[in-house]
Amino acid sequence: MRRKKAATNKGGATRQRIVTLALGLFNENGPDRVTTAQIAAAAGINEGNLYYHFRTKEALVAAVLDRFEADAMDLLAEGAEDSADPTASLGLLQRWFALVWDYRFLLRDMIGLLALSPELRLRVRALSAHLREAVEVLAQRLRERDLLIVPDEQFQPLLANLWIVATYWALYLDLHEGIAALTPDHLAWGLGQVRSLLRPYLAPALQALV
Amino acid sequence: MRRKKAATNKGGATRQRIVTLALGLFNENGPDRVTTAQIAAAAGINEGNLYYHFRTKEALVAAVLDRFEADAMDLLAEGAEDSADPTASLGLLQRWFALVWDYRFLLRDMIGLLALSPELRLRVRALSAHLREAVEVLAQRLRERDLLIVPDEQFQPLLANLWIVATYWALYLDLHEGIAALTPDHLAWGLGQVRSLLRPYLAPALQALV
DNA sequence: GTCTATAATCAGATAGAC
DNA sequence: GTCTATCTGATTATAGAC
């Protein structure tokens, strides 16, 4: 017999809506500058009600991080499939870019987040390490197939630059250019920046594709 | 006849000390999370006294930005001298790196700063544009001397990556690596990242130097 | 210039009715 | 699940004595 959704169902519509709206506000103004009152107002509910769904602001932030973790892990799982098609890597990169944009406050306001909830530190660090390893595996795979020609001593610096550009590209647009919403043009620009970074090391076979 | 320092002298020792200590706290915790009480305590003075020197927190932030502007302009002035020595650029870069680190909260917490004081937006944008133009001039100079070989269509992407790595490198260390203080090792690492970025485009004459 | 109050405001959070 | 009402604590800022 099918049970009705439990009252505190994690997938509750209101709860999910709060998370979505909070994410938007966090990206716009930083979690420190977004009050629970604003979040409640955005969700069209009362502050008291908000505190029914999330007993602390920290719990709300954690729920946003939960969602990011889930999204990032989905992406990672796809990356793990050792596709023979090098353009698959490009698709993954594109999705990574959109993800970094959608959750850019996580990177940008990390200090405030850690102050809000020191327990987050371990989760964030672990997630970050996991993602960076995935990038390295991806790049190493291209290298082994001679699609990427990089001398050993230049590989780690290249990876670090790749990571910096691919993660801070969104902040760069956000802060320096005052971009409020991600358009396909911006996404293309960010991909172009990564392409520019890789270009000197690409095998001729890939030059045409990337 | 030499006048005694005016009571509200901009260079007043206490005032300057407050700015220095506030800068340190802002870098550590972000301006939003640093209270006037903490700043006063760090300076070893009373909160009321702090408000004698800076009538609002915003005025204090503006004073920190004043100092950054002055430091950045000093650097810019040196860059404007068209030195024949290409290693001079490396020295400038090194100083830029130290500057970005010393004032890293300006980049990191810009959204909060703009919320605190919208008037800052124009100053920050102007300064940022000014600095980026300086970088472009510097790079263009190397190009004209055939020390940097970059096709036209790859020049702007290279500049953008240069800017992203050279400015966000400090945030990367700060947020991802949890670095608290900048050591010569970190500085060397950052310079290595920029070198890695430029390496594919350097003329053989420069490869040995950089 | 520096201090001791203290005001004014606003954030996060709770209790309990509906 | 949602609301109203309220509390507590922290933070910016002011008034006025020393």
Tab-separated table of C-alpha atoms in Angstrom, chain B residues 117-195:
chain	number	residue	atom	x	y	z
B	117	SER	CA	28.982	50.939	0.070
B	118	PRO	CA	27.617	51.109	-3.484
B	119	GLU	CA	29.788	54.159	-4.169
B	120	LEU	CA	32.769	51.826	-4.110
B	121	ARG	CA	31.628	50.164	-7.321
B	122	LEU	CA	32.885	52.903	-9.616
B	123	ARG	CA	36.227	53.165	-7.850
B	124	VAL	CA	36.787	49.418	-7.942
B	125	ARG	CA	35.788	49.102	-11.581
B	126	ALA	CA	37.990	51.998	-12.626
B	127	LEU	CA	40.943	50.605	-10.733
B	128	SER	CA	40.429	47.137	-12.158
B	129	ALA	CA	40.228	48.453	-15.720
B	130	HIS	CA	43.305	50.557	-15.145
B	131	LEU	CA	45.317	47.596	-13.925
B	132	ARG	CA	44.210	45.305	-16.708
B	133	GLU	CA	45.153	47.893	-19.272
B	134	ALA	CA	48.587	48.075	-17.707
B	135	VAL	CA	48.984	44.322	-18.063
B	136	GLU	CA	47.950	44.545	-21.687
B	137	VAL	CA	50.429	47.317	-22.409
B	138	LEU	CA	53.178	45.303	-20.763
B	139	ALA	CA	52.377	42.196	-22.782
B	140	GLN	CA	52.023	44.170	-25.983
B	141	ARG	CA	55.461	45.640	-25.399
B	142	LEU	CA	56.967	42.160	-25.124
B	143	ARG	CA	55.119	41.180	-28.254
B	144	GLU	CA	56.427	44.097	-30.261
B	145	ARG	CA	59.929	43.087	-29.343
B	146	ASP	CA	59.236	39.516	-30.439
B	147	LEU	CA	59.860	38.224	-26.956
B	148	LEU	CA	56.304	36.949	-26.840
B	149	ILE	CA	54.995	35.256	-29.976
B	150	VAL	CA	51.203	35.206	-29.931
B	151	PRO	CA	48.853	35.204	-32.926
B	152	ASP	CA	46.352	38.075	-32.746
B	153	GLU	CA	43.320	35.877	-32.174
B	154	GLN	CA	45.008	34.221	-29.219
B	155	PHE	CA	46.196	37.391	-27.530
B	156	GLN	CA	43.021	38.446	-25.711
B	157	PRO	CA	42.253	34.943	-24.374
B	158	LEU	CA	45.834	34.718	-23.137
B	159	LEU	CA	45.511	38.084	-21.398
B	160	ALA	CA	42.273	37.054	-19.708
B	161	ASN	CA	43.819	33.813	-18.462
B	162	LEU	CA	46.853	35.753	-17.305
B	163	TRP	CA	44.594	38.064	-15.339
B	164	ILE	CA	42.521	35.267	-13.865
B	165	VAL	CA	45.535	33.250	-12.743
B	166	ALA	CA	47.503	36.264	-11.507
B	167	THR	CA	44.628	37.606	-9.417
B	168	TYR	CA	42.739	34.490	-8.350
B	169	TRP	CA	45.856	32.562	-7.560
B	170	ALA	CA	45.781	34.170	-4.110
B	171	LEU	CA	42.169	33.150	-3.564
B	172	TYR	CA	42.992	29.647	-4.695
B	173	LEU	CA	45.660	29.366	-2.009
B	174	ASP	CA	43.478	31.086	0.543
B	175	LEU	CA	40.293	29.121	0.003
B	176	HIS	CA	41.379	25.785	-1.431
B	177	GLU	CA	44.630	25.232	0.346
B	178	GLY	CA	43.717	27.053	3.531
B	179	ILE	CA	46.973	29.015	3.467
B	180	ALA	CA	47.062	31.631	6.197
B	181	ALA	CA	50.299	33.439	5.454
B	182	LEU	CA	52.120	33.999	2.206
B	183	THR	CA	55.553	32.391	2.212
B	184	PRO	CA	58.244	32.784	-0.452
B	185	ASP	CA	57.323	29.258	-1.538
B	186	HIS	CA	53.769	30.283	-2.282
B	187	LEU	CA	54.940	33.314	-4.182
B	188	ALA	CA	57.253	31.129	-6.217
B	189	TRP	CA	54.415	28.725	-6.890
B	190	GLY	CA	52.180	31.523	-8.168
B	191	LEU	CA	54.909	32.859	-10.390
B	192	GLY	CA	55.444	29.357	-11.696
B	193	GLN	CA	51.786	29.187	-12.661
B	194	VAL	CA	52.043	32.385	-14.678
B	195	ARG	CA	55.282	31.183	-16.212
